[in-house]
Coordinates of C-alpha atoms in Angstrom, one line a residue:
M1 CA 122.4 15.6 11.6
F2 CA 125.1 13.6 9.7
S3 CA 127.0 14.0 6.4
E4 CA 128.9 11.5 4.4
S5 CA 130.6 11.7 1.0
F6 CA 131.6 9.2 -1.6
K7 CA 132.9 9.1 -5.2
T8 CA 131.3 7.7 -8.3
D9 CA 132.6 7.0 -11.8
L10 CA 129.2 7.8 -13.4
T11 CA 129.3 10.7 -15.8
D12 CA 128.0 14.1 -14.6
N13 CA 124.7 13.9 -16.5
Q14 CA 124.0 10.4 -15.1
I15 CA 124.2 11.2 -11.4
I16 CA 121.0 13.3 -10.8
P17 CA 118.8 10.7 -12.6
L18 CA 120.2 7.9 -10.5
I19 CA 119.8 9.9 -7.3
L20 CA 116.1 10.3 -8.2
E21 CA 115.9 6.6 -8.9
V22 CA 117.4 5.8 -5.5
F23 CA 114.8 8.0 -3.7
D24 CA 112.1 6.3 -5.7
K25 CA 113.3 2.8 -4.7
L26 CA 113.5 3.9 -1.0
E27 CA 110.1 5.6 -1.2
W28 CA 111.5 8.9 0.1
I29 CA 109.5 11.9 -1.1
V30 CA 111.4 14.4 -3.3
V31 CA 110.6 18.0 -2.3
F32 CA 113.2 19.9 -4.4
T33 CA 115.5 19.3 -7.3
D34 CA 117.9 21.3 -9.4
K35 CA 121.0 20.6 -11.6
K36 CA 123.3 20.1 -8.6
S37 CA 121.2 18.8 -5.7
I38 CA 118.1 16.9 -4.7
E39 CA 116.2 17.1 -1.4
A40 CA 113.8 14.4 -0.1
K41 CA 112.0 13.6 3.1
R42 CA 111.6 10.2 4.7
K43 CA 108.3 9.4 6.5
N44 CA 107.8 7.0 9.5
S45 CA 105.0 4.5 9.9
F46 CA 102.7 7.3 11.0
N47 CA 103.2 9.1 7.7
K48 CA 105.1 11.9 9.4
P49 CA 108.4 13.2 8.0
T50 CA 111.3 12.4 10.3
E51 CA 114.4 13.1 8.2
K52 CA 115.3 15.4 5.4
I53 CA 118.0 14.1 3.1
T54 CA 120.0 16.3 0.8
V55 CA 122.2 14.9 -1.9
T56 CA 124.7 17.2 -3.7
K57 CA 127.0 16.4 -6.5
S58 CA 130.2 18.1 -7.6
N59 CA 131.8 18.1 -11.1
S60 CA 134.5 15.8 -9.9
G61 CA 132.1 12.9 -9.3
Q62 CA 132.0 13.5 -5.5
I63 CA 128.6 13.1 -3.9
K64 CA 127.7 14.4 -0.5
V65 CA 124.8 13.0 1.4
H66 CA 123.4 15.0 4.3
S67 CA 120.6 13.8 6.6
K68 CA 118.9 16.0 9.2
T69 CA 116.3 15.1 11.7
I70 CA 113.1 17.2 11.4
D71 CA 111.1 15.2 13.9
T72 CA 112.2 17.1 17.0
H73 CA 110.2 15.0 19.5
F74 CA 112.9 12.3 19.4
W75 CA 116.6 12.2 19.6
D76 CA 118.6 11.3 16.5
V77 CA 120.1 8.1 18.1
G78 CA 122.1 7.4 14.9
R79 CA 119.2 7.4 12.5
N80 CA 120.8 10.0 10.2
S81 CA 124.0 8.0 9.8
L82 CA 122.0 4.9 9.0
R83 CA 120.0 6.9 6.4
T84 CA 123.1 8.2 4.6
G85 CA 124.7 4.7 4.7
L86 CA 121.5 3.2 3.2
F87 CA 121.4 5.8 0.4
I88 CA 125.0 5.2 -0.5
A89 CA 124.6 1.4 -0.5
V90 CA 121.5 1.5 -2.8
F91 CA 123.2 4.1 -5.1
K92 CA 126.3 2.0 -5.6
K93 CA 124.2 -1.2 -6.1
L94 CA 122.0 0.5 -8.7
A95 CA 125.0 2.1 -10.4
T96 CA 126.6 -1.2 -10.9
E97 CA 123.5 -3.0 -12.1
Y98 CA 122.3 -0.2 -14.4
K99 CA 125.7 0.3 -16.0
A100 CA 125.9 -3.5 -16.7
S101 CA 122.4 -3.6 -18.2
G102 CA 122.5 -0.3 -20.1
K103 CA 119.6 1.0 -18.1
I104 CA 121.6 4.0 -16.9
I105 CA 121.5 5.4 -20.4
E106 CA 117.8 4.9 -20.7
L107 CA 117.3 6.5 -17.3
T108 CA 119.4 9.5 -18.2
T109 CA 117.7 10.0 -21.6
E110 CA 114.3 9.9 -20.0
Y111 CA 115.3 12.4 -17.3
E112 CA 116.8 14.8 -19.9
N113 CA 113.7 14.6 -22.1
H114 CA 111.6 15.4 -19.1
T115 CA 113.7 18.4 -17.8
N116 CA 114.2 19.8 -21.3
W117 CA 110.5 19.4 -22.2
A118 CA 111.5 17.4 -25.2
D119 CA 108.2 15.5 -25.3
Y120 CA 106.0 18.6 -24.6
E121 CA 103.7 19.6 -27.4
I122 CA 102.8 23.3 -27.5
P123 CA 99.0 23.5 -27.6
P124 CA 97.6 25.3 -30.6
I125 CA 94.9 26.9 -28.4
L126 CA 94.4 27.2 -24.7
P127 CA 91.3 26.8 -22.6
K128 CA 89.4 30.0 -22.1
P129 CA 89.9 31.9 -18.8
K130 CA 87.2 31.0 -16.2
P131 CA 84.8 33.9 -15.7
S132 CA 85.7 35.7 -12.5
K133 CA 83.4 37.7 -10.3
K134 CA 84.1 41.3 -9.4
P135 CA 85.6 41.4 -5.8
N136 CA 82.8 42.3 -3.4
L137 CA 84.1 44.0 -0.2
T138 CA 80.7 44.5 1.2
L139 CA 79.7 40.9 1.2
T140 CA 83.1 40.0 2.6
L141 CA 82.7 42.3 5.5
L142 CA 79.1 41.0 6.1
G143 CA 80.4 37.4 6.0
G144 CA 83.1 38.3 8.5
I145 CA 80.6 39.9 10.9
L146 CA 78.3 36.8 10.6
I147 CA 81.2 34.5 11.4
S148 CA 82.0 36.6 14.5
I149 CA 78.4 36.5 15.8
I150 CA 77.9 32.7 15.2
I151 CA 81.3 31.6 16.7
G152 CA 81.1 34.2 19.5
L153 CA 77.7 33.1 20.7
T154 CA 78.7 29.4 20.5
V155 CA 82.0 29.9 22.4
G156 CA 80.3 32.1 25.0
F157 CA 77.6 29.4 25.6
L158 CA 80.1 26.5 25.7
T159 CA 82.6 28.5 28.0
Q160 CA 79.9 29.3 30.5
T161 CA 78.1 25.9 30.4
F162 CA 81.0 23.5 30.1
V163 CA 84.7 23.4 31.1
Y164 CA 87.0 25.9 29.4
F165 CA 90.3 24.6 28.1
I166 CA 92.9 27.3 27.5
G167 CA 94.5 26.7 24.1
V168 CA 92.1 24.0 22.9
Y169 CA 89.2 26.5 22.3
E170 CA 91.5 29.0 20.6
L171 CA 92.9 26.3 18.3
I172 CA 89.4 25.2 17.2
I173 CA 88.2 28.9 16.9
G174 CA 91.2 29.7 14.6
L175 CA 90.6 26.7 12.4
V176 CA 86.8 27.4 12.1
I177 CA 87.4 31.1 11.3
G178 CA 90.0 30.2 8.7
Y179 CA 87.7 27.6 7.0
L180 CA 84.6 29.7 7.0
F181 CA 86.2 33.0 6.0
S182 CA 88.2 31.2 3.2
N183 CA 85.0 30.1 1.7
I184 CA 83.5 33.5 1.9
L185 CA 86.6 35.0 0.2
K186 CA 86.3 32.4 -2.5
E187 CA 82.6 33.3 -3.1
T188 CA 83.2 37.1 -3.1
N189 CA 86.5 36.8 -5.0
Y190 CA 88.2 39.1 -2.6
V191 CA 92.0 38.7 -2.5
D192 CA 93.5 41.9 -1.1
Y193 CA 95.5 40.1 1.6
S194 CA 96.6 43.2 3.5
R195 CA 92.9 44.0 4.1
I196 CA 92.0 40.4 4.7
Q197 CA 94.5 40.3 7.6
I198 CA 92.8 43.3 9.1
M199 CA 89.4 41.6 8.7
I200 CA 90.7 38.4 10.3
G201 CA 91.9 40.5 13.2
G202 CA 88.5 42.1 13.5
I203 CA 86.8 38.7 13.4
A204 CA 89.0 37.4 16.2
I205 CA 88.3 40.5 18.4
G206 CA 84.6 40.2 17.5
V207 CA 84.4 36.6 18.5
F208 CA 86.1 37.4 21.9
L209 CA 83.8 40.3 22.7
I210 CA 80.6 38.5 21.7
S211 CA 81.7 35.4 23.6
L212 CA 82.4 37.6 26.7
Y213 CA 79.0 39.3 26.4
T214 CA 77.2 36.0 26.0
Q215 CA 78.8 34.8 29.2
Y216 CA 77.7 38.0 30.9
Y217 CA 74.1 37.6 29.7
I218 CA 73.9 34.0 30.8
I219 CA 75.3 34.9 34.3
I220 CA 73.0 37.9 34.9
T221 CA 70.0 36.0 33.7
E222 CA 70.6 32.9 35.7
E223 CA 71.7 34.8 38.9
R224 CA 69.1 37.6 38.3
L225 CA 71.8 40.3 38.6
L226 CA 70.0 42.6 36.2
G227 CA 71.5 45.7 37.8
I228 CA 75.0 44.9 36.7
T229 CA 76.1 46.4 33.4
F230 CA 78.5 44.7 31.0
F231 CA 81.4 47.0 31.9
E232 CA 80.8 46.4 35.6
F233 CA 80.9 42.7 34.9
I234 CA 84.2 43.1 33.1
K235 CA 85.6 45.0 36.1
L236 CA 84.5 42.3 38.5
R237 CA 86.1 39.6 36.3
V238 CA 89.4 41.5 36.2
E239 CA 89.4 42.0 40.0
S240 CA 88.6 38.3 40.6
G241 CA 91.5 37.2 38.3
L242 CA 91.9 33.9 36.5
M243 CA 91.6 30.7 38.5
I244 CA 93.6 27.7 37.2
K245 CA 92.5 24.8 39.4
T246 CA 93.4 26.1 42.9
L247 CA 95.8 28.8 41.7
N248 CA 94.6 32.4 41.3
T249 CA 96.8 34.1 38.7
G250 CA 95.2 37.4 39.4
P251 CA 94.2 40.2 37.0
L252 CA 97.4 39.8 35.0
G253 CA 96.7 36.2 34.4
L254 CA 93.2 37.0 33.2
I255 CA 94.3 39.8 30.9
L256 CA 97.1 37.5 29.4
S257 CA 94.5 34.8 28.8
W258 CA 92.3 37.3 27.0
I259 CA 95.1 38.4 24.8
L260 CA 95.8 34.7 24.0
Q261 CA 92.1 34.2 23.1
I262 CA 92.4 36.9 20.5
T263 CA 95.9 36.4 19.1
L264 CA 96.1 32.6 18.8
P265 CA 92.9 32.3 16.7
F266 CA 94.1 35.3 14.6
F267 CA 97.4 33.6 13.7
I268 CA 95.9 30.2 13.1
A269 CA 93.0 31.6 11.0
Q270 CA 95.5 33.9 9.0
S271 CA 97.7 30.9 8.2
K272 CA 94.7 28.8 7.1
V273 CA 93.3 31.6 4.9
A274 CA 96.6 32.2 3.3
I275 CA 97.0 28.5 2.3
N276 CA 93.4 28.3 1.0
L277 CA 93.8 31.5 -1.0
M278 CA 96.9 30.1 -2.7
S279 CA 95.1 26.8 -3.4
Y280 CA 92.2 28.8 -4.9
S281 CA 94.6 30.8 -7.1
I282 CA 95.9 27.6 -8.6
E283 CA 92.4 26.1 -9.0
K284 CA 91.4 29.1 -11.1
I285 CA 93.9 28.3 -13.9
P286 CA 93.3 25.4 -16.3
E287 CA 96.0 22.7 -16.2
K288 CA 97.0 23.2 -19.8
V289 CA 97.5 26.9 -19.3
M290 CA 99.6 26.4 -16.2
E291 CA 101.7 23.8 -17.9
Y292 CA 102.3 26.1 -20.9
A293 CA 103.3 29.0 -18.6
V294 CA 105.7 26.8 -16.7
Y295 CA 107.1 25.6 -20.0
L296 CA 107.8 29.2 -21.1
L297 CA 109.4 29.9 -17.8
E298 CA 111.6 26.9 -18.0
N299 CA 112.7 28.1 -21.4
N300 CA 113.9 31.4 -19.8
K301 CA 111.1 33.5 -21.3
S302 CA 110.7 36.9 -19.7
E303 CA 107.5 38.1 -18.1
S304 CA 106.6 40.3 -21.1
E305 CA 107.3 37.4 -23.5
I306 CA 105.1 35.1 -21.5
R307 CA 102.3 37.7 -21.5
A308 CA 102.6 38.0 -25.2
E309 CA 102.5 34.2 -25.7
L310 CA 99.4 34.0 -23.5
S311 CA 97.8 36.9 -25.3
A312 CA 98.3 35.2 -28.6
K313 CA 96.4 32.1 -27.4
G314 CA 93.4 34.0 -26.0
W315 CA 94.6 35.1 -22.6
N316 CA 94.8 38.8 -23.5
K317 CA 93.3 40.4 -20.4
K318 CA 95.9 41.6 -17.9
E319 CA 93.8 40.3 -15.0
D320 CA 93.8 36.8 -16.4
Q321 CA 97.6 36.9 -17.1
D322 CA 98.1 38.2 -13.5
N323 CA 96.2 35.2 -12.2
V324 CA 98.5 32.9 -14.0
F325 CA 101.6 34.5 -12.4
E326 CA 99.9 34.5 -9.1
A327 CA 99.2 30.7 -9.4
I328 CA 102.8 30.1 -10.3
G329 CA 103.9 32.1 -7.2
S330 CA 101.5 30.0 -5.1
I331 CA 103.0 26.7 -6.4
N332 CA 106.5 28.0 -5.6
S333 CA 105.3 28.9 -2.1
F334 CA 103.9 25.5 -1.6
Q335 CA 107.2 23.9 -2.8
L336 CA 109.2 26.1 -0.5
S337 CA 107.0 25.3 2.4
N338 CA 107.4 21.6 1.5
R339 CA 111.2 21.9 1.8
E340 CA 111.1 23.2 5.4

């Protein structure tokens, strides 16, 4: 990381608009802004963020530019100092040009109108809330069981028939569980996340057990070992341990691999479901309603005042109003995640 400061003779209200203009010229993606600082990320040729740049102003006209490497696969090798130097050079160049041409006033006015919602027209009416289904726990559970069976049978067959790659299978399983279960939750309108986490854990365990039983069934069928029960099969597997190429890691290695086969898909699926549920909560709210609610928030309206305003424009059900606040919370979560 690297920090560098410089001083400008721009007025206090001109600095933030020009910082945004510099980021736009450099094509750095702004991920956060407030009255004192702006954060942006720079992407490399592979469209992957490599640096996070934070620019902070003080009331005395002092500006601090801080660049931090977020691509941990490579050393800094001076990239952060180059980044801060580039920002300062472009800022000073634009400050001189825009002051001479008068564009700095135009830029500042445009920014203030945007942040103060000066051009926003309050809608006389709002789009009606989208009809929402009653949450269906039964169908959600049935969907989860079906996912466990399908993925478990598939993984068991592939593990026994082809080569098993530790970590790769778990990653794919987690992504598939997350995708399929997210769609089921969307259709059943079930959003109780604490219970959803338990169900995802149940699905991950179900996939593991069904996969293991599928392997057992294939082995006893092919080898004609019909006298061996599933529990005896498990005992033999544990006693044999886990072979990694020529290394036998023993029973402990096998048990640890089994724990990994349950926990890794669980955490991956949980993360994917959480993201999809937040996206779904935003999709449920019409754009005009979301924009109006954000406008009220930006004008320091309290929750009760926002609910009253929404109610006056047709959103009088508490459930519909709760959905609006949930969507705003999801947007904030995405913005916070984007800053990391």
